[in-house]
Amino acid sequence: MKKRPLGQNFLIDPGIAQNIIQLAQVQPGEPVVEIGPGKGVLTQLLIQQADSLTAIEIDPKLSRDLQNRFGDTPSFKLVEGDAAKFDYSSLGVGLNIVSNLPYYAATHIMKKLIHYRKHIRSMTLMLQKEVVDRLTAEPGQRAYGSLSVYVQYHCEVQRLLEIPNTAFSPKPKIDSSLVGLTPLPQPRVQVEDPKLFFKMVNSAFLHKRKMLKNNLNDWQHLFTEHNGQARLADIDLSRRGETLSLDEFANLANYLHTQNG
Ligand code: SAM
């Protein structure tokens, strides 16, 4: 298949476009940001609902066409640029992000949005199905990993809709899913040192099939032994990272913090 460097698979199913807008639940008066409006299939619906709509599109030709089509609407503002580099705080607070994200940069842009979470009320994002599996995965499930922990730590995550690859042109190889992310006012679990928490979580998933005692060897000096089993705080290190809940990761990280880990 021809390479599409900007992830330009356009939604061509008007029913699904309507569904996405309904599921985004944008309330009157709330600002909306659309990332990668492309040929405007979602934009034309959002513009009818939103009191203000900022659309960020990287492709100069698509940007020109969008500006020609919607530029006369006072509530519409087009930013030609990279959504991964945009300063979302410049748009104020209570932002509702709606996007059919380009696959190549989807996780990167999503993490950027989470970085700006204090400015965001909701994110309604279309992503590769496999990525949404990771965002919604629970401990013990195959897709559960450091991305699940990162996103669930900061956001309420809700799987909203499945979208087959036939809804796009050109048709991508994989199906997509729509996910809703709502930034939490406080992280889901209480963590004394978030940097240490994520360092430890990333280490725990470094080699997914390995036991924690192998993945967490940076903290080997803090391991204890109980009935011949290596332990760290109250966690049995013969477990794998994929079995630990956010609470257990938080307890581990808070223990390491007390030990100047
Ligand atoms: N929203 C349209 C739709 O649903 O049909 C287009 C979606 S298409 C998957 C992704 C869009 O994002 C394309 O228009 C592409 O040019 C744009 N895009 C790709 N990378 C981008 C980036 N870094 N910042 C902003 N827009 C980007």
PDB file of C-alpha atoms and ligand atoms in Angstrom:
ATOM      1  CA  MET A   1       0.000   0.000   0.000  1.00  0.00           C
ATOM      2  CA  LYS A   2       1.169   3.541  -0.781  1.00  0.00           C
ATOM      3  CA  LYS A   3       2.765   5.274   2.177  1.00  0.00           C
ATOM      4  CA  ARG A   4       0.646   8.039   3.721  1.00  0.00           C
ATOM      5  CA  PRO A   5       3.048  10.113   5.730  1.00  0.00           C
ATOM      6  CA  LEU A   6       0.370  12.339   7.261  1.00  0.00           C
ATOM      7  CA  GLY A   7      -2.005   9.525   8.180  1.00  0.00           C
ATOM      8  CA  GLN A   8      -4.585  10.808   5.726  1.00  0.00           C
ATOM      9  CA  ASN A   9      -7.383   8.256   5.856  1.00  0.00           C
ATOM     10  CA  PHE A  10     -10.567  10.269   5.507  1.00  0.00           C
ATOM     11  CA  LEU A  11     -13.861   9.261   7.091  1.00  0.00           C
ATOM     12  CA  ILE A  12     -16.470   8.773   4.358  1.00  0.00           C
ATOM     13  CA  ASP A  13     -19.396   7.409   6.374  1.00  0.00           C
ATOM     14  CA  PRO A  14     -21.737  10.305   7.308  1.00  0.00           C
ATOM     15  CA  GLY A  15     -23.642   8.163   9.837  1.00  0.00           C
ATOM     16  CA  ILE A  16     -20.451   7.459  11.783  1.00  0.00           C
ATOM     17  CA  ALA A  17     -19.489  11.139  11.638  1.00  0.00           C
ATOM     18  CA  GLN A  18     -22.870  12.025  13.208  1.00  0.00           C
ATOM     19  CA  ASN A  19     -22.379   9.343  15.865  1.00  0.00           C
ATOM     20  CA  ILE A  20     -18.944  10.691  16.804  1.00  0.00           C
ATOM     21  CA  ILE A  21     -20.303  14.212  17.238  1.00  0.00           C
ATOM     22  CA  GLN A  22     -23.161  12.954  19.431  1.00  0.00           C
ATOM     23  CA  LEU A  23     -20.799  10.865  21.555  1.00  0.00           C
ATOM     24  CA  ALA A  24     -18.494  13.870  22.027  1.00  0.00           C
ATOM     25  CA  GLN A  25     -21.353  15.499  24.015  1.00  0.00           C
ATOM     26  CA  VAL A  26     -20.154  19.028  23.482  1.00  0.00           C
ATOM     27  CA  GLN A  27     -22.245  21.359  25.652  1.00  0.00           C
ATOM     28  CA  PRO A  28     -23.416  24.769  24.398  1.00  0.00           C
ATOM     29  CA  GLY A  29     -20.897  27.480  25.201  1.00  0.00           C
ATOM     30  CA  GLU A  30     -17.914  25.136  25.446  1.00  0.00           C
ATOM     31  CA  PRO A  31     -14.897  25.615  23.185  1.00  0.00           C
ATOM     32  CA  VAL A  32     -14.042  22.811  20.760  1.00  0.00           C
ATOM     33  CA  VAL A  33     -10.697  21.943  19.191  1.00  0.00           C
ATOM     34  CA  GLU A  34     -10.507  19.604  16.215  1.00  0.00           C
ATOM     35  CA  ILE A  35      -7.146  18.042  15.398  1.00  0.00           C
ATOM     36  CA  GLY A  36      -6.558  17.073  11.778  1.00  0.00           C
ATOM     37  CA  PRO A  37      -9.853  18.220  10.203  1.00  0.00           C
ATOM     38  CA  GLY A  38      -8.723  16.944   6.793  1.00  0.00           C
ATOM     39  CA  LYS A  39     -11.572  17.359   4.305  1.00  0.00           C
ATOM     40  CA  GLY A  40     -13.912  18.641   6.990  1.00  0.00           C
ATOM     41  CA  VAL A  41     -16.316  15.728   7.507  1.00  0.00           C
ATOM     42  CA  LEU A  42     -16.411  16.298  11.283  1.00  0.00           C
ATOM     43  CA  THR A  43     -15.722  20.031  11.023  1.00  0.00           C
ATOM     44  CA  GLN A  44     -18.949  20.744   9.138  1.00  0.00           C
ATOM     45  CA  LEU A  45     -20.952  19.123  11.964  1.00  0.00           C
ATOM     46  CA  LEU A  46     -18.924  20.599  14.829  1.00  0.00           C
ATOM     47  CA  ILE A  47     -19.225  24.114  13.421  1.00  0.00           C
ATOM     48  CA  GLN A  48     -23.027  23.902  13.774  1.00  0.00           C
ATOM     49  CA  GLN A  49     -22.780  23.015  17.487  1.00  0.00           C
ATOM     50  CA  ALA A  50     -19.735  24.698  18.884  1.00  0.00           C
ATOM     51  CA  ASP A  51     -19.684  28.317  20.037  1.00  0.00           C
ATOM     52  CA  SER A  52     -16.027  28.337  19.076  1.00  0.00           C
ATOM     53  CA  LEU A  53     -14.109  25.831  16.974  1.00  0.00           C
ATOM     54  CA  THR A  54     -10.348  25.837  16.521  1.00  0.00           C
ATOM     55  CA  ALA A  55      -9.116  23.390  13.882  1.00  0.00           C
ATOM     56  CA  ILE A  56      -5.433  22.429  13.663  1.00  0.00           C
ATOM     57  CA  GLU A  57      -4.327  20.992  10.321  1.00  0.00           C
ATOM     58  CA  ILE A  58      -0.745  20.393   9.235  1.00  0.00           C
ATOM     59  CA  ASP A  59      -1.310  19.938   5.501  1.00  0.00           C
ATOM     60  CA  PRO A  60      -1.101  23.321   3.667  1.00  0.00           C
ATOM     61  CA  LYS A  61      -3.407  22.308   0.833  1.00  0.00           C
ATOM     62  CA  LEU A  62      -6.112  20.943   3.129  1.00  0.00           C
ATOM     63  CA  SER A  63      -5.719  24.043   5.320  1.00  0.00           C
ATOM     64  CA  ARG A  64      -6.309  26.312   2.332  1.00  0.00           C
ATOM     65  CA  ASP A  65      -9.433  24.394   1.339  1.00  0.00           C
ATOM     66  CA  LEU A  66     -10.761  24.463   4.915  1.00  0.00           C
ATOM     67  CA  GLN A  67     -10.143  28.193   5.180  1.00  0.00           C
ATOM     68  CA  ASN A  68     -11.977  28.783   1.882  1.00  0.00           C
ATOM     69  CA  ARG A  69     -14.896  26.665   3.005  1.00  0.00           C
ATOM     70  CA  PHE A  70     -15.339  27.713   6.640  1.00  0.00           C
ATOM     71  CA  GLY A  71     -13.258  30.877   6.972  1.00  0.00           C
ATOM     72  CA  ASP A  72     -16.326  33.188   6.851  1.00  0.00           C
ATOM     73  CA  THR A  73     -17.850  31.627   9.967  1.00  0.00           C
ATOM     74  CA  PRO A  74     -16.891  33.930  12.882  1.00  0.00           C
ATOM     75  CA  SER A  75     -16.757  31.059  15.421  1.00  0.00           C
ATOM     76  CA  PHE A  76     -14.201  29.150  13.295  1.00  0.00           C
ATOM     77  CA  LYS A  77     -10.448  29.545  13.536  1.00  0.00           C
ATOM     78  CA  LEU A  78      -7.955  27.522  11.531  1.00  0.00           C
ATOM     79  CA  VAL A  79      -4.414  26.941  12.752  1.00  0.00           C
ATOM     80  CA  GLU A  80      -2.074  25.581  10.091  1.00  0.00           C
ATOM     81  CA  GLY A  81       0.519  23.646  12.043  1.00  0.00           C
ATOM     82  CA  ASP A  82       1.559  20.576  13.982  1.00  0.00           C
ATOM     83  CA  ALA A  83      -0.916  19.516  16.690  1.00  0.00           C
ATOM     84  CA  ALA A  84       1.954  17.846  18.563  1.00  0.00           C
ATOM     85  CA  LYS A  85       3.664  21.213  18.985  1.00  0.00           C
ATOM     86  CA  PHE A  86       0.625  23.402  19.622  1.00  0.00           C
ATOM     87  CA  ASP A  87       0.295  25.287  22.937  1.00  0.00           C
ATOM     88  CA  TYR A  88      -3.226  24.284  24.019  1.00  0.00           C
ATOM     89  CA  SER A  89      -3.044  26.517  27.086  1.00  0.00           C
ATOM     90  CA  SER A  90      -3.298  29.490  24.692  1.00  0.00           C
ATOM     91  CA  LEU A  91      -6.970  28.533  24.132  1.00  0.00           C
ATOM     92  CA  GLY A  92      -8.009  28.819  27.790  1.00  0.00           C
ATOM     93  CA  VAL A  93      -9.765  26.119  29.799  1.00  0.00           C
ATOM     94  CA  GLY A  94     -12.659  23.671  29.394  1.00  0.00           C
ATOM     95  CA  LEU A  95     -11.539  22.567  25.928  1.00  0.00           C
ATOM     96  CA  ASN A  96     -13.315  19.685  24.214  1.00  0.00           C
ATOM     97  CA  ILE A  97     -10.962  17.944  21.818  1.00  0.00           C
ATOM     98  CA  VAL A  98     -12.463  15.958  18.954  1.00  0.00           C
ATOM     99  CA  SER A  99     -10.230  14.133  16.500  1.00  0.00           C
ATOM    100  CA  ASN A 100      -9.808  11.344  14.043  1.00  0.00           C
ATOM    101  CA  LEU A 101      -6.093  11.260  14.803  1.00  0.00           C
ATOM    102  CA  PRO A 102      -3.480  10.402  12.180  1.00  0.00           C
ATOM    103  CA  TYR A 103      -2.213   6.913  13.097  1.00  0.00           C
ATOM    104  CA  TYR A 104       1.490   7.745  12.798  1.00  0.00           C
ATOM    105  CA  ALA A 105       1.355  10.378  15.550  1.00  0.00           C
ATOM    106  CA  ALA A 106      -1.752   9.382  17.513  1.00  0.00           C
ATOM    107  CA  THR A 107      -0.115   8.226  20.753  1.00  0.00           C
ATOM    108  CA  HIS A 108       2.315  11.126  20.719  1.00  0.00           C
ATOM    109  CA  ILE A 109      -0.456  13.714  20.238  1.00  0.00           C
ATOM    110  CA  MET A 110      -2.633  12.016  22.881  1.00  0.00           C
ATOM    111  CA  LYS A 111       0.199  12.217  25.436  1.00  0.00           C
ATOM    112  CA  LYS A 112       0.686  15.866  24.538  1.00  0.00           C
ATOM    113  CA  LEU A 113      -3.016  16.493  25.203  1.00  0.00           C
ATOM    114  CA  ILE A 114      -2.760  14.736  28.557  1.00  0.00           C
ATOM    115  CA  HIS A 115       0.136  17.049  29.359  1.00  0.00           C
ATOM    116  CA  TYR A 116      -2.332  19.952  28.874  1.00  0.00           C
ATOM    117  CA  ARG A 117      -5.074  18.159  30.867  1.00  0.00           C
ATOM    118  CA  LYS A 118      -5.769  21.156  33.163  1.00  0.00           C
ATOM    119  CA  HIS A 119      -7.074  22.988  30.095  1.00  0.00           C
ATOM    120  CA  ILE A 120      -9.152  20.112  28.769  1.00  0.00           C
ATOM    121  CA  ARG A 121     -12.635  18.959  29.769  1.00  0.00           C
ATOM    122  CA  SER A 122     -12.934  16.069  27.356  1.00  0.00           C
ATOM    123  CA  MET A 123     -11.166  14.257  24.528  1.00  0.00           C
ATOM    124  CA  THR A 124     -13.085  12.206  21.989  1.00  0.00           C
ATOM    125  CA  LEU A 125     -10.442  10.483  19.904  1.00  0.00           C
ATOM    126  CA  MET A 126     -10.534   8.013  17.071  1.00  0.00           C
ATOM    127  CA  LEU A 127      -7.493   5.739  17.290  1.00  0.00           C
ATOM    128  CA  GLN A 128      -6.330   2.366  16.034  1.00  0.00           C
ATOM    129  CA  LYS A 129      -8.427  -0.306  17.710  1.00  0.00           C
ATOM    130  CA  GLU A 130      -5.274  -1.888  19.098  1.00  0.00           C
ATOM    131  CA  VAL A 131      -4.302   1.371  20.845  1.00  0.00           C
ATOM    132  CA  VAL A 132      -7.778   1.689  22.400  1.00  0.00           C
ATOM    133  CA  ASP A 133      -7.422  -1.925  23.611  1.00  0.00           C
ATOM    134  CA  ARG A 134      -4.310  -0.768  25.470  1.00  0.00           C
ATOM    135  CA  LEU A 135      -5.974   2.339  26.915  1.00  0.00           C
ATOM    136  CA  THR A 136      -8.929   0.387  28.308  1.00  0.00           C
ATOM    137  CA  ALA A 137      -7.031  -2.753  29.404  1.00  0.00           C
ATOM    138  CA  GLU A 138      -7.213  -3.955  32.989  1.00  0.00           C
ATOM    139  CA  PRO A 139      -4.528  -5.827  34.955  1.00  0.00           C
ATOM    140  CA  GLY A 140      -4.077  -9.375  33.690  1.00  0.00           C
ATOM    141  CA  GLN A 141      -5.258  -8.561  30.158  1.00  0.00           C
ATOM    142  CA  ARG A 142      -2.792  -8.955  27.318  1.00  0.00           C
ATOM    143  CA  ALA A 143      -3.028  -5.325  26.187  1.00  0.00           C
ATOM    144  CA  TYR A 144      -2.315  -3.960  29.702  1.00  0.00           C
ATOM    145  CA  GLY A 145       0.975  -2.059  29.774  1.00  0.00           C
ATOM    146  CA  SER A 146       2.655   1.217  30.661  1.00  0.00           C
ATOM    147  CA  LEU A 147       0.367   3.185  28.291  1.00  0.00           C
ATOM    148  CA  SER A 148      -2.717   1.794  30.100  1.00  0.00           C
ATOM    149  CA  VAL A 149      -1.269   2.877  33.449  1.00  0.00           C
ATOM    150  CA  TYR A 150      -0.247   6.329  32.165  1.00  0.00           C
ATOM    151  CA  VAL A 151      -3.634   7.155  30.648  1.00  0.00           C
ATOM    152  CA  GLN A 152      -5.740   5.612  33.447  1.00  0.00           C
ATOM    153  CA  TYR A 153      -3.652   7.472  36.045  1.00  0.00           C
ATOM    154  CA  HIS A 154      -4.668  10.804  34.496  1.00  0.00           C
ATOM    155  CA  CYS A 155      -8.049  10.139  32.870  1.00  0.00           C
ATOM    156  CA  GLU A 156     -11.373   8.382  33.012  1.00  0.00           C
ATOM    157  CA  VAL A 157     -11.322   6.153  29.923  1.00  0.00           C
ATOM    158  CA  GLN A 158     -14.413   5.024  28.040  1.00  0.00           C
ATOM    159  CA  ARG A 159     -14.593   2.991  24.869  1.00  0.00           C
ATOM    160  CA  LEU A 160     -17.352   4.605  22.805  1.00  0.00           C
ATOM    161  CA  LEU A 161     -17.624   3.088  19.325  1.00  0.00           C
ATOM    162  CA  GLU A 162     -16.052   0.559  16.937  1.00  0.00           C
ATOM    163  CA  ILE A 163     -15.381   1.809  13.410  1.00  0.00           C
ATOM    164  CA  PRO A 164     -14.568  -0.630  10.598  1.00  0.00           C
ATOM    165  CA  ASN A 165     -11.796   0.197   8.126  1.00  0.00           C
ATOM    166  CA  THR A 166     -14.422   0.386   5.343  1.00  0.00           C
ATOM    167  CA  ALA A 167     -15.566   3.737   6.793  1.00  0.00           C
ATOM    168  CA  PHE A 168     -12.407   5.417   5.458  1.00  0.00           C
ATOM    169  CA  SER A 169     -10.899   6.341   2.143  1.00  0.00           C
ATOM    170  CA  PRO A 170      -8.271   5.260   1.389  1.00  0.00           C
ATOM    171  CA  LYS A 171      -9.084   2.166   3.420  1.00  0.00           C
ATOM    172  CA  PRO A 172      -6.465   1.512   6.127  1.00  0.00           C
ATOM    173  CA  LYS A 173      -5.440  -2.058   6.975  1.00  0.00           C
ATOM    174  CA  ILE A 174      -6.788  -1.859  10.511  1.00  0.00           C
ATOM    175  CA  ASP A 175     -10.042  -1.001  12.250  1.00  0.00           C
ATOM    176  CA  SER A 176     -10.448   1.995  14.549  1.00  0.00           C
ATOM    177  CA  SER A 177     -12.208   2.672  17.839  1.00  0.00           C
ATOM    178  CA  LEU A 178     -13.503   5.854  19.381  1.00  0.00           C
ATOM    179  CA  VAL A 179     -12.427   6.510  22.940  1.00  0.00           C
ATOM    180  CA  GLY A 180     -13.471   9.171  25.441  1.00  0.00           C
ATOM    181  CA  LEU A 181     -10.823  10.482  27.842  1.00  0.00           C
ATOM    182  CA  THR A 182     -11.887  12.772  30.677  1.00  0.00           C
ATOM    183  CA  PRO A 183      -9.003  14.246  32.676  1.00  0.00           C
ATOM    184  CA  LEU A 184      -9.435  13.490  36.384  1.00  0.00           C
ATOM    185  CA  PRO A 185      -9.274  16.433  38.827  1.00  0.00           C
ATOM    186  CA  GLN A 186      -6.672  14.423  40.783  1.00  0.00           C
ATOM    187  CA  PRO A 187      -4.666  11.409  39.596  1.00  0.00           C
ATOM    188  CA  ARG A 188      -6.498   8.112  40.136  1.00  0.00           C
ATOM    189  CA  VAL A 189      -4.018   6.976  42.791  1.00  0.00           C
ATOM    190  CA  GLN A 190      -2.042   8.992  45.293  1.00  0.00           C
ATOM    191  CA  VAL A 191       1.639   9.037  44.371  1.00  0.00           C
ATOM    192  CA  GLU A 192       4.330  10.954  46.268  1.00  0.00           C
ATOM    193  CA  ASP A 193       6.771  11.195  43.365  1.00  0.00           C
ATOM    194  CA  PRO A 194       5.108  10.842  39.922  1.00  0.00           C
ATOM    195  CA  LYS A 195       8.493  10.745  38.123  1.00  0.00           C
ATOM    196  CA  LEU A 196       9.620   7.786  40.221  1.00  0.00           C
ATOM    197  CA  PHE A 197       6.183   6.144  39.781  1.00  0.00           C
ATOM    198  CA  PHE A 198       6.408   6.240  35.965  1.00  0.00           C
ATOM    199  CA  LYS A 199      10.079   5.208  35.963  1.00  0.00           C
ATOM    200  CA  MET A 200       9.130   2.145  37.987  1.00  0.00           C
ATOM    201  CA  VAL A 201       6.035   1.370  35.862  1.00  0.00           C
ATOM    202  CA  ASN A 202       8.086   1.604  32.657  1.00  0.00           C
ATOM    203  CA  SER A 203      10.718  -0.706  34.152  1.00  0.00           C
ATOM    204  CA  ALA A 204       8.057  -3.199  35.267  1.00  0.00           C
ATOM    205  CA  PHE A 205       6.844  -3.567  31.650  1.00  0.00           C
ATOM    206  CA  LEU A 206      10.290  -3.445  30.019  1.00  0.00           C
ATOM    207  CA  HIS A 207      10.298  -7.160  29.155  1.00  0.00           C
ATOM    208  CA  LYS A 208       6.662  -8.157  29.372  1.00  0.00           C
ATOM    209  CA  ARG A 209       7.247 -11.865  29.904  1.00  0.00           C
ATOM    210  CA  LYS A 210       9.824 -11.353  32.635  1.00  0.00           C
ATOM    211  CA  MET A 211       9.129 -11.418  36.345  1.00  0.00           C
ATOM    212  CA  LEU A 212       9.274  -8.174  38.314  1.00  0.00           C
ATOM    213  CA  LYS A 213      12.473  -9.265  40.055  1.00  0.00           C
ATOM    214  CA  ASN A 214      14.235  -9.118  36.670  1.00  0.00           C
ATOM    215  CA  ASN A 215      12.598  -5.931  35.403  1.00  0.00           C
ATOM    216  CA  LEU A 216      13.010  -3.989  38.653  1.00  0.00           C
ATOM    217  CA  ASN A 217      16.701  -4.712  39.190  1.00  0.00           C
ATOM    218  CA  ASP A 218      17.468  -0.973  39.593  1.00  0.00           C
ATOM    219  CA  TRP A 219      15.973  -1.432  43.065  1.00  0.00           C
ATOM    220  CA  GLN A 220      17.544  -4.817  43.802  1.00  0.00           C
ATOM    221  CA  HIS A 221      19.233  -3.410  46.922  1.00  0.00           C
ATOM    222  CA  LEU A 222      15.743  -2.972  48.430  1.00  0.00           C
ATOM    223  CA  PHE A 223      14.518  -6.524  47.704  1.00  0.00           C
ATOM    224  CA  THR A 224      13.773  -8.696  50.732  1.00  0.00           C
ATOM    225  CA  GLU A 225      13.208 -12.431  50.939  1.00  0.00           C
ATOM    226  CA  HIS A 226      10.165 -14.156  52.369  1.00  0.00           C
ATOM    227  CA  ASN A 227       9.825 -17.964  52.251  1.00  0.00           C
ATOM    228  CA  GLY A 228      12.402 -18.068  49.484  1.00  0.00           C
ATOM    229  CA  GLN A 229      10.496 -15.472  47.390  1.00  0.00           C
ATOM    230  CA  ALA A 230      11.955 -12.075  46.512  1.00  0.00           C
ATOM    231  CA  ARG A 231       9.687  -9.212  47.611  1.00  0.00           C
ATOM    232  CA  LEU A 232       9.634  -5.459  47.339  1.00  0.00           C
ATOM    233  CA  ALA A 233       7.377  -3.786  49.919  1.00  0.00           C
ATOM    234  CA  ASP A 234       4.499  -6.293  50.047  1.00  0.00           C
ATOM    235  CA  ILE A 235       4.721  -7.326  46.366  1.00  0.00           C
ATOM    236  CA  ASP A 236       5.841 -10.832  45.401  1.00  0.00           C
ATOM    237  CA  LEU A 237       8.452 -10.232  42.682  1.00  0.00           C
ATOM    238  CA  SER A 238       7.765 -13.510  40.911  1.00  0.00           C
ATOM    239  CA  ARG A 239       4.659 -11.729  39.551  1.00  0.00           C
ATOM    240  CA  ARG A 240       4.745  -9.981  36.176  1.00  0.00           C
ATOM    241  CA  GLY A 241       4.144  -6.258  35.772  1.00  0.00           C
ATOM    242  CA  GLU A 242       0.999  -6.941  33.767  1.00  0.00           C
ATOM    243  CA  THR A 243      -0.747  -8.290  36.896  1.00  0.00           C
ATOM    244  CA  LEU A 244      -0.289  -5.171  39.046  1.00  0.00           C
ATOM    245  CA  SER A 245      -3.146  -2.718  39.576  1.00  0.00           C
ATOM    246  CA  LEU A 246      -2.595   1.056  39.693  1.00  0.00           C
ATOM    247  CA  ASP A 247      -2.984   0.878  43.475  1.00  0.00           C
ATOM    248  CA  GLU A 248      -0.228  -1.731  43.723  1.00  0.00           C
ATOM    249  CA  PHE A 249       2.080   0.289  41.470  1.00  0.00           C
ATOM    250  CA  ALA A 250       1.380   3.356  43.618  1.00  0.00           C
ATOM    251  CA  ASN A 251       2.143   1.441  46.840  1.00  0.00           C
ATOM    252  CA  LEU A 252       5.419   0.202  45.358  1.00  0.00           C
ATOM    253  CA  ALA A 253       6.451   3.654  44.161  1.00  0.00           C
ATOM    254  CA  ASN A 254       5.522   5.265  47.490  1.00  0.00           C
ATOM    255  CA  TYR A 255       7.598   2.632  49.296  1.00  0.00           C
ATOM    256  CA  LEU A 256      10.596   3.334  47.013  1.00  0.00           C
ATOM    257  CA  HIS A 257      10.095   7.033  47.705  1.00  0.00           C
ATOM    258  CA  THR A 258      10.346   6.456  51.487  1.00  0.00           C
ATOM    259  CA  GLN A 259      13.568   4.520  50.849  1.00  0.00           C
ATOM    260  CA  ASN A 260      14.957   7.346  48.655  1.00  0.00           C
ATOM    261  CA  GLY A 261      14.571   4.856  45.789  1.00  0.00           C
TER     262      GLY A 261
HETATM  263  N1  SAM B   1     -10.771  14.511  10.343  1.00  0.00           N
HETATM  264  C1  SAM B   1     -10.660  14.004   8.998  1.00  0.00           C
HETATM  265  C2  SAM B   1     -11.583  12.823   8.812  1.00  0.00           C
HETATM  266  O1  SAM B   1     -12.073  12.293   9.824  1.00  0.00           O
HETATM  267  O2  SAM B   1     -11.818  12.437   7.662  1.00  0.00           O
HETATM  268  C3  SAM B   1      -9.225  13.598   8.662  1.00  0.00           C
HETATM  269  C4  SAM B   1      -8.612  12.532   9.532  1.00  0.00           C
HETATM  270  S1  SAM B   1      -7.051  11.916   8.947  1.00  0.00           S
HETATM  271  C5  SAM B   1      -6.983  10.356   9.792  1.00  0.00           C
HETATM  272  C6  SAM B   1      -5.836  12.823   9.846  1.00  0.00           C
HETATM  273  C7  SAM B   1      -5.714  14.310   9.501  1.00  0.00           C
HETATM  274  O3  SAM B   1      -4.713  14.866  10.365  1.00  0.00           O
HETATM  275  C8  SAM B   1      -5.254  14.601   8.092  1.00  0.00           C
HETATM  276  O4  SAM B   1      -6.007  15.662   7.585  1.00  0.00           O
HETATM  277  C9  SAM B   1      -3.772  15.024   8.247  1.00  0.00           C
HETATM  278  O5  SAM B   1      -3.335  15.935   7.256  1.00  0.00           O
HETATM  279  C10 SAM B   1      -3.802  15.672   9.624  1.00  0.00           C
HETATM  280  N2  SAM B   1      -2.533  15.642  10.357  1.00  0.00           N
HETATM  281  C11 SAM B   1      -1.550  14.706  10.289  1.00  0.00           C
HETATM  282  N3  SAM B   1      -0.569  14.971  11.149  1.00  0.00           N
HETATM  283  C12 SAM B   1      -0.940  16.109  11.824  1.00  0.00           C
HETATM  284  C13 SAM B   1      -0.330  16.891  12.840  1.00  0.00           C
HETATM  285  N4  SAM B   1       0.847  16.543  13.366  1.00  0.00           N
HETATM  286  N5  SAM B   1      -0.979  18.006  13.257  1.00  0.00           N
HETATM  287  C14 SAM B   1      -2.167  18.364  12.716  1.00  0.00           C
HETATM  288  N6  SAM B   1      -2.797  17.663  11.759  1.00  0.00           N
HETATM  289  C15 SAM B   1      -2.195  16.535  11.310  1.00  0.00           C
END
